[in-house]
Structure formats: structure tokens, C-alpha cells
Amino acid sequence: MATDISSIKITKTANSRLNEVDFENIPFGKVFSDHMFTMDYVNGEWSNFEIKPFQDLHFSPAMSSLHYGQSIFEGMKAYRKGENIYTFRAKDNFDRLNKSANRMCMPNIPNELVMDALEQLLKIDEKWIPDNDSNSLYIRPFMFATDEYVGIRPSETYKFIIFGCPVGSYYTEPLKVKIESHFTRAANGGVGEAKAAGNYAASLYPAKLAKEEGYHQLLWTDSKEHKYIEESGTMNVMFVIDGKLITPDLSGTILPGITRKSVLEIVKSWGIEVEERKIEVTEILEAMENGKLEEAFGAGTAATIAQIHTIGHEGKNYVLPEIADRKISNKVLNFLNRIKRGQEEDKWGWIKSF
Ligand SMILES: *Cc1c(COP(=O)(O)O)cnc(C)c1O
């Protein structure tokens, strides 16, 4: 698509909210930067490219995405060191959004234009990107159906938006997770590998029940037998057993995480053995009983690496080794934090700085 980047209309806010924000205490996902990027899909093409003040939207009560859930999203982060802004594998996020779009019968976005729009947005909201080692600007690109029509068919019109939230840590403590053996997140042939809004709505109730039992998150298992580990919340899950990093393979029911694939590549480059395969719940239970489970953690953009401290299964809790003793995940977390801020050699070409 040959859309000229100069066609983005830019309107800057006259009332920056920047000085209202306490950057030392930012609640996750509740503070929004001054500007957003929006575009509309109408008559078979994207148009109305705009960067403008973050503001409310006005829609018909009949807007189809509200009723039937044609809505997808992405999550990535921008980092800053002094004058330099960094994004990490942002193109992969937009590619994944297009894969989600295909599954949900939604139009693809023009990736190059959107990458440029993102960079312009980040430059305009540069001061909203925290300049320290634990904070960043969480970026939320998303698309939803906007037809005013109460009938089930793919919408003919869509809106795409990118906005940002300055954020600190997603989890403040190591996680207690429960292996779910009744509810499911995704089934074969379903939409588990798409970042589709409805997946998250469907997971709220089982997650709520687990919270009432004292867990932070669920460890999802396969829908057929609840025999194999899948993923956790909005993170892929990884284990270290006998010095080997193991993680469930991408079977179609698991979200193909960018943190996941980055961790696998980093760890392989260090000569650590990696296995992507089916992982039986019993394999993890046995490894915990025999003291062979050295590490367990979630991998995702929001939390980067979230250490798992306790795993519960059918009423029994297993406490895992001390976080400080976890060599691989601690080293990966440190490496990721540094490469994302231009402090490690980027031999993979993951970082864009501008
Ligand atoms: C977004 C997400 C992940 C992690 O993907 P990243 O690209 O690493 O952020 C994992 N699982 C689910 C269900 C997700 O929505």
C-alpha cells in the first residue's frame, strides 16, 4: 500500500497532562500519554491517518464490535535512555496483528505506515517514555469493527488506534499459579493463537475463581484432556528441568509470544538446550516432587519474565526453588532489560532506535 507518511495529520494537545503524573508510582494501564494515532477502514481502504490528543470516542450503540467481538489488539513497549527511544521487535507485533486480523475476518493494516506512525507518536510523546531501568511506555495498538449493524457478518468498517501508557512492573511479587483442570482458554481450531478480545473475556471467570483460592493466575491446560500445559494469563510459560529450558510448542491454541521466541533465541545463543514440545502436567508434578524443577516462569511483554513461586494442582501446592537461585531466567531478564535499552549488542536486529 503506497500511503504517504506525510498524509498523517498531526494535532498536538494544548494541555499536556505530563506534570500530573507521578512517574514513581504508576498504576499499570491507567495513565495514558497525551496523544494517540487513529485511522479508519472505509470503502476497502485505510484513511484518516491522524495523531491527535488522547480523547474519548463516540459510537453508535449498534456498533458491531460491541455485540459480536470483532476486536483484536497488540501489546508492546518503548524504552528510553536519555535522548534515545527504543522499540523492541515492533514489526513482529504488527505482523501478528495482521495474523489475528486474518483469523477474525478483519482487514490487514499497512505495516510500514503504522510503524512510521508509531515512531512519530513516540517522538511527540517522548517525555511520557520513562527513562529508567524498570519502567517503560506500554503501547496498545488495536482494531475493532465499527459498522452500525446488528447482524452477524464481517464488518465493512474498522478503526485502528495506538495509544500508550507509562508503566512500571506488572507483577510486584513472584506468582502463585494454579493448573486449571476444568475450564479452558482455547480449543483446537479456535482462536487461541489470535490476540482476540473475546479470549480475555472468557478467561476472567476461571481466573476469578483461582484468585478466590489465593492464586494470582492460572496455568491453562489443553481443552481435550487437561493433560498438557499451555500458557498462563497473558504469558507463555517456561520451565527449566535438568538444565534444559522447556516450553509448550505452538500448537494453535497458544499465543505465539514475541517474548517467548526472544527468550528461546537468547538462551540458545548461550548454548543452553531448548525444547519446544508438549509438556504433560504429570511431568511437571513429578519434577516438582523430585526437586528437579529448577525454574518456572511466564514470558510476556507486560511482565517480561514473571517468576512462578508456587504451582497448585488439585488442592496441593508445590513451592519452587528460591528466585535468587534461578540462573537462566534471571540472566535472560537482565539481558532483555539491557538489550531493550540499547545496552547489549543487538545481533538479531530486534531494536529500532530513533
Ligand atoms: C500477548 C500474550 C502473550 C505474550 O506475548 P508477547 O508478544 O510476548 O507479549 C502470551 N499469551 C497470551 C494469551 C497473550 O495474550
Coordinates of C-alpha atoms and ligand atoms in Angstrom, one line a residue:
M1 CA 0.0 0.0 0.0
A2 CA 1.5 3.3 -1.1
T3 CA 0.3 5.7 1.5
D4 CA 2.5 8.7 2.0
I5 CA 3.6 9.1 5.6
S6 CA 3.2 12.9 5.2
S7 CA -0.5 12.2 5.0
I8 CA -0.7 11.8 8.8
K9 CA -2.4 14.8 10.2
I10 CA -0.9 15.9 13.4
T11 CA -2.8 17.9 16.1
K12 CA -0.9 18.5 19.3
T13 CA -2.5 19.0 22.6
A14 CA -2.6 22.4 24.2
N15 CA -3.0 20.9 27.6
S16 CA -0.3 18.3 28.3
R17 CA -1.1 16.1 31.3
L18 CA 2.5 15.2 31.8
N19 CA 3.1 17.1 35.0
E20 CA 0.1 15.5 36.7
V21 CA 1.8 12.1 36.6
D22 CA 3.7 10.6 39.5
F23 CA 6.2 8.6 37.5
E24 CA 7.5 6.9 40.7
N25 CA 4.1 5.4 41.3
I26 CA 2.3 4.5 38.1
P27 CA -0.5 2.0 38.2
F28 CA -0.4 -0.4 35.2
G29 CA -2.6 0.6 32.4
K30 CA -4.5 3.6 34.0
V31 CA -2.4 6.5 32.9
F32 CA -2.4 7.5 29.2
S33 CA 0.1 9.6 27.3
D34 CA -1.0 12.9 25.6
H35 CA -1.6 11.6 22.1
M36 CA -2.9 8.7 20.1
F37 CA -2.8 7.6 16.4
T38 CA -6.0 6.7 14.7
M39 CA -7.1 5.5 11.2
D40 CA -10.3 4.3 9.7
Y41 CA -11.0 1.5 7.3
V42 CA -13.8 2.7 4.9
N43 CA -14.7 1.6 1.4
G44 CA -12.0 -1.1 1.3
E45 CA -9.0 1.1 2.4
W46 CA -7.4 2.8 5.3
S47 CA -7.8 6.5 5.6
N48 CA -7.9 9.4 8.0
F49 CA -4.4 9.0 9.4
E50 CA -4.2 11.2 12.5
I51 CA -2.1 11.8 15.5
K52 CA -4.2 13.8 18.0
P53 CA -4.8 14.3 21.7
F54 CA -5.9 11.2 23.6
Q55 CA -9.7 11.5 23.8
D56 CA -13.0 9.7 24.1
L57 CA -14.6 8.2 21.0
H58 CA -18.2 8.4 20.0
F59 CA -20.1 5.4 18.6
S60 CA -23.5 4.1 17.9
P61 CA -24.9 1.6 20.4
A62 CA -25.3 -0.7 17.4
M63 CA -21.5 -0.7 16.7
S64 CA -20.9 -4.4 15.8
S65 CA -17.7 -5.0 17.7
L66 CA -19.6 -4.3 21.0
H67 CA -22.0 -7.1 20.1
Y68 CA -20.0 -9.8 18.4
G69 CA -16.5 -9.1 19.4
Q70 CA -14.6 -8.4 16.1
S71 CA -11.8 -6.8 18.1
I72 CA -8.1 -7.6 18.3
F73 CA -5.1 -6.0 20.0
E74 CA -1.4 -6.0 20.5
G75 CA 0.9 -5.1 23.3
M76 CA 4.5 -3.8 23.1
K77 CA 6.8 -1.4 24.8
A78 CA 9.0 1.6 24.1
Y79 CA 12.1 2.4 26.2
R80 CA 14.2 5.4 26.6
K81 CA 17.8 6.2 27.6
G82 CA 18.5 9.9 27.5
E83 CA 17.7 11.2 24.0
N84 CA 17.2 7.7 22.5
I85 CA 13.9 6.0 22.1
Y86 CA 13.9 2.2 21.5
T87 CA 11.3 -0.2 20.3
F88 CA 11.7 -4.0 20.5
R89 CA 10.6 -6.2 17.6
A90 CA 7.6 -3.8 16.9
K91 CA 7.3 -5.1 13.3
D92 CA 6.6 -8.5 14.8
N93 CA 3.7 -7.1 16.7
F94 CA 2.2 -5.6 13.6
D95 CA 2.7 -8.8 11.7
R96 CA 1.0 -10.7 14.5
L97 CA -1.9 -8.2 14.5
N98 CA -2.4 -9.0 10.8
K99 CA -2.5 -12.7 11.6
S100 CA -5.1 -12.1 14.2
A101 CA -6.9 -9.9 11.7
N102 CA -7.0 -12.7 9.1
R103 CA -8.5 -15.1 11.7
M104 CA -11.1 -12.6 12.7
C105 CA -12.1 -11.6 9.1
M106 CA -10.7 -8.1 9.6
P107 CA -8.5 -6.1 7.1
N108 CA -4.7 -6.1 7.4
I109 CA -3.0 -2.9 8.4
P110 CA -0.3 -1.2 6.3
N111 CA 2.7 -2.2 8.4
E112 CA 5.1 0.4 7.2
L113 CA 2.8 3.3 7.6
V114 CA 1.8 2.1 11.1
M115 CA 5.5 1.7 12.1
D116 CA 6.1 5.3 10.9
A117 CA 3.0 6.5 12.7
L118 CA 4.2 4.7 15.9
E119 CA 7.6 6.4 15.7
Q120 CA 6.1 9.8 15.2
L121 CA 3.7 9.3 18.1
L122 CA 6.6 8.2 20.3
K123 CA 8.6 11.2 19.4
I124 CA 5.7 13.5 20.1
D125 CA 5.1 11.8 23.5
E126 CA 8.8 11.2 24.1
K127 CA 8.6 12.6 27.7
W128 CA 6.0 10.0 28.5
I129 CA 8.5 7.2 28.0
P130 CA 10.1 6.6 31.4
D131 CA 13.9 6.9 31.3
N132 CA 14.9 4.3 33.9
D133 CA 15.6 0.6 34.0
S134 CA 12.3 -0.8 35.3
N135 CA 9.7 1.4 33.7
S136 CA 8.7 1.8 30.0
L137 CA 5.8 3.0 27.8
Y138 CA 3.4 0.2 27.2
I139 CA 1.9 0.6 23.7
R140 CA -1.5 -0.7 22.8
P141 CA -2.4 -1.0 19.1
F142 CA -5.9 -2.3 18.5
M143 CA -8.6 -2.6 15.8
F144 CA -12.3 -3.1 16.1
A145 CA -15.4 -3.3 13.9
T146 CA -17.4 -0.1 13.6
D147 CA -20.3 -1.0 11.3
E148 CA -23.6 0.3 12.7
Y149 CA -25.4 -3.0 12.2
V150 CA -27.0 -5.6 14.4
G151 CA -26.4 -8.6 12.1
I152 CA -23.7 -11.2 12.2
R153 CA -21.3 -10.7 9.3
P154 CA -17.8 -9.3 9.0
S155 CA -18.0 -5.5 9.4
E156 CA -17.2 -3.3 6.4
T157 CA -15.6 -0.6 8.5
Y158 CA -13.0 -0.6 11.2
K159 CA -11.0 1.7 13.4
F160 CA -7.4 1.2 14.3
I161 CA -5.8 3.1 17.3
I162 CA -2.4 3.2 19.0
F163 CA -2.1 4.8 22.4
G164 CA 0.5 4.5 25.2
C165 CA 0.6 4.1 29.0
P166 CA 3.7 4.7 31.1
V167 CA 4.1 1.6 33.3
G168 CA 6.2 0.1 36.0
S169 CA 6.3 -3.5 37.0
Y170 CA 3.3 -5.6 36.0
Y171 CA 3.6 -8.1 38.9
T172 CA 5.1 -6.9 42.2
E173 CA 5.8 -10.4 43.5
P174 CA 6.6 -13.9 42.3
L175 CA 3.4 -15.7 41.2
K176 CA 1.3 -18.4 42.7
V177 CA -0.4 -20.2 39.8
K178 CA -3.0 -22.9 39.6
I179 CA -3.0 -25.7 37.0
E180 CA -6.5 -25.4 35.6
S181 CA -8.2 -28.8 35.1
H182 CA -11.8 -27.8 34.3
F183 CA -12.0 -24.6 32.3
T184 CA -10.2 -23.9 29.0
R185 CA -8.8 -20.8 27.3
A186 CA -8.6 -22.2 23.8
A187 CA -9.6 -25.2 21.8
N188 CA -8.1 -26.8 18.6
G189 CA -9.5 -24.9 15.7
G190 CA -10.5 -21.9 17.8
V191 CA -8.9 -18.5 18.2
G192 CA -6.3 -19.1 20.9
E193 CA -3.4 -18.1 18.7
A194 CA -5.1 -14.8 17.9
K195 CA -4.9 -11.8 20.2
A196 CA -8.7 -11.5 20.0
A197 CA -10.5 -9.5 22.7
G198 CA -13.0 -12.3 23.5
N199 CA -10.3 -14.7 24.6
Y200 CA -9.6 -12.5 27.6
A201 CA -13.3 -12.0 28.5
A202 CA -13.7 -15.8 28.5
S203 CA -10.7 -16.2 30.9
L204 CA -12.0 -13.8 33.5
Y205 CA -14.3 -16.2 35.3
P206 CA -11.9 -19.1 35.8
A207 CA -9.2 -16.6 36.8
K208 CA -11.6 -15.0 39.3
L209 CA -12.2 -18.5 40.9
A210 CA -8.5 -19.1 41.1
K211 CA -8.0 -15.7 42.8
E212 CA -10.6 -16.6 45.4
E213 CA -8.4 -19.6 46.1
G214 CA -5.4 -17.4 46.6
Y215 CA -3.7 -17.8 43.2
H216 CA -2.5 -14.9 41.0
Q217 CA -3.0 -16.7 37.7
L218 CA -4.0 -19.9 36.0
L219 CA -1.8 -22.3 34.2
W220 CA -4.0 -23.3 31.3
T221 CA -4.1 -26.8 30.0
D222 CA -5.4 -28.3 26.7
S223 CA -9.1 -28.3 26.3
K224 CA -9.5 -32.0 25.4
E225 CA -7.8 -33.8 28.3
H226 CA -6.4 -31.1 30.6
K227 CA -3.2 -33.2 30.3
Y228 CA -0.8 -30.8 28.7
I229 CA 0.4 -27.4 29.9
E230 CA -0.4 -24.5 27.6
E231 CA 0.2 -21.0 28.9
S232 CA -0.5 -18.6 31.8
G233 CA -2.7 -15.5 31.7
T234 CA -1.1 -13.3 29.1
M235 CA 2.2 -15.0 29.2
N236 CA 3.8 -18.0 27.7
V237 CA 5.2 -20.4 30.2
M238 CA 8.7 -21.9 30.5
F239 CA 10.4 -24.4 32.8
V240 CA 14.0 -25.5 33.5
I241 CA 14.5 -29.2 34.2
D242 CA 17.9 -30.7 34.3
G243 CA 19.4 -27.5 32.9
K244 CA 17.2 -27.6 29.8
L245 CA 14.7 -24.9 29.0
I246 CA 11.3 -26.4 28.0
T247 CA 8.2 -24.7 26.8
P248 CA 5.0 -25.9 25.1
D249 CA 5.2 -25.9 21.3
L250 CA 2.9 -23.6 19.3
S251 CA 0.1 -25.9 18.7
G252 CA -2.5 -23.4 17.5
T253 CA -4.1 -22.9 21.0
I254 CA -1.2 -20.9 22.3
L255 CA -0.5 -17.2 21.6
P256 CA 2.9 -17.0 19.8
G257 CA 4.6 -14.6 22.1
I258 CA 7.4 -12.3 21.0
T259 CA 9.0 -12.5 24.4
R260 CA 8.7 -16.3 24.1
K261 CA 10.6 -16.5 20.8
S262 CA 13.1 -14.0 22.0
V263 CA 13.9 -15.9 25.2
L264 CA 14.3 -19.1 23.2
E265 CA 16.8 -17.4 20.8
I266 CA 18.8 -15.7 23.5
V267 CA 19.1 -18.9 25.6
K268 CA 20.1 -21.0 22.5
S269 CA 22.8 -18.4 21.7
W270 CA 24.2 -19.1 25.2
G271 CA 24.4 -22.8 24.4
I272 CA 21.6 -23.9 26.6
E273 CA 19.4 -26.7 25.3
V274 CA 15.9 -25.7 24.4
E275 CA 12.9 -28.0 23.8
E276 CA 9.6 -26.8 22.3
R277 CA 7.2 -29.7 22.8
K278 CA 4.1 -31.0 24.6
I279 CA 4.6 -30.8 28.3
E280 CA 2.4 -33.1 30.4
V281 CA 1.1 -31.9 33.7
T282 CA 2.4 -35.1 35.3
E283 CA 5.9 -34.3 34.0
I284 CA 5.8 -31.0 35.9
L285 CA 4.3 -32.6 39.0
E286 CA 6.9 -35.3 39.1
A287 CA 9.7 -32.8 38.5
M288 CA 8.4 -30.7 41.5
E289 CA 8.1 -33.8 43.7
N290 CA 11.7 -34.9 42.8
G291 CA 13.1 -31.5 43.3
K292 CA 14.1 -31.4 39.6
L293 CA 12.1 -28.4 38.6
E294 CA 14.8 -25.7 38.8
E295 CA 12.8 -22.8 37.4
A296 CA 9.3 -21.9 36.2
F297 CA 8.3 -18.5 34.8
G298 CA 6.0 -16.7 32.5
A299 CA 7.3 -14.7 29.5
G300 CA 5.3 -11.8 28.0
T301 CA 5.7 -8.1 27.2
A302 CA 3.8 -6.7 30.2
A303 CA 5.8 -8.6 32.8
T304 CA 8.9 -9.6 30.6
I305 CA 9.8 -12.5 32.9
A306 CA 7.4 -13.3 35.8
Q307 CA 8.8 -15.8 38.2
I308 CA 6.5 -18.5 39.4
H309 CA 6.9 -19.2 43.1
T310 CA 4.2 -21.8 43.7
I311 CA 2.2 -24.2 41.5
G312 CA -1.1 -25.6 42.7
H313 CA -2.7 -28.7 41.3
E314 CA -6.0 -30.1 42.6
G315 CA -5.6 -28.7 46.1
K316 CA -1.9 -29.4 46.5
N317 CA 0.6 -26.6 46.4
Y318 CA 4.2 -27.1 45.4
V319 CA 6.8 -24.4 46.3
L320 CA 9.6 -23.9 43.8
P321 CA 13.3 -23.1 44.3
E322 CA 14.3 -19.6 45.6
I323 CA 14.0 -16.9 42.9
A324 CA 17.6 -15.8 43.5
D325 CA 18.9 -19.3 42.6
R326 CA 17.3 -19.3 39.2
K327 CA 20.3 -18.8 36.9
I328 CA 18.7 -18.9 33.4
S329 CA 15.6 -16.8 33.9
N330 CA 17.4 -14.1 36.0
K331 CA 20.1 -13.9 33.3
V332 CA 17.6 -13.7 30.5
L333 CA 15.6 -11.0 32.3
N334 CA 18.7 -8.9 32.8
F335 CA 19.7 -9.4 29.2
L336 CA 16.3 -8.5 27.9
N337 CA 16.2 -5.4 30.0
R338 CA 19.5 -4.3 28.7
I339 CA 19.1 -5.1 25.0
K340 CA 15.8 -3.2 25.0
R341 CA 17.6 -0.1 26.1
G342 CA 20.5 -0.3 23.7
Q343 CA 22.9 -1.7 26.3
E344 CA 23.7 -5.1 24.7
E345 CA 24.9 -5.8 21.2
D346 CA 21.7 -6.4 19.1
K347 CA 23.0 -9.2 16.8
W348 CA 19.4 -10.1 15.8
G349 CA 18.3 -6.7 14.6
W350 CA 15.4 -6.6 17.1
I351 CA 15.9 -3.0 18.2
K352 CA 14.9 0.2 16.5
S353 CA 16.3 3.4 18.0
F354 CA 15.3 6.9 16.9
Ligands
LIG1 C1 0.2 -11.3 24.5 C2 0.1 -12.7 25.0 C3 1.3 -13.4 25.3 C4 2.7 -12.9 25.3 O1 3.1 -12.3 24.0 P1 4.2 -11.3 24.0 O2 4.4 -11.0 22.5 O3 5.5 -11.9 24.5 O4 3.8 -10.1 24.8 C5 1.1 -14.7 25.7 N1 -0.1 -15.3 25.9 C6 -1.2 -14.6 25.7 C7 -2.5 -15.2 25.8 C8 -1.1 -13.3 25.2 O5 -2.2 -12.6 25.0

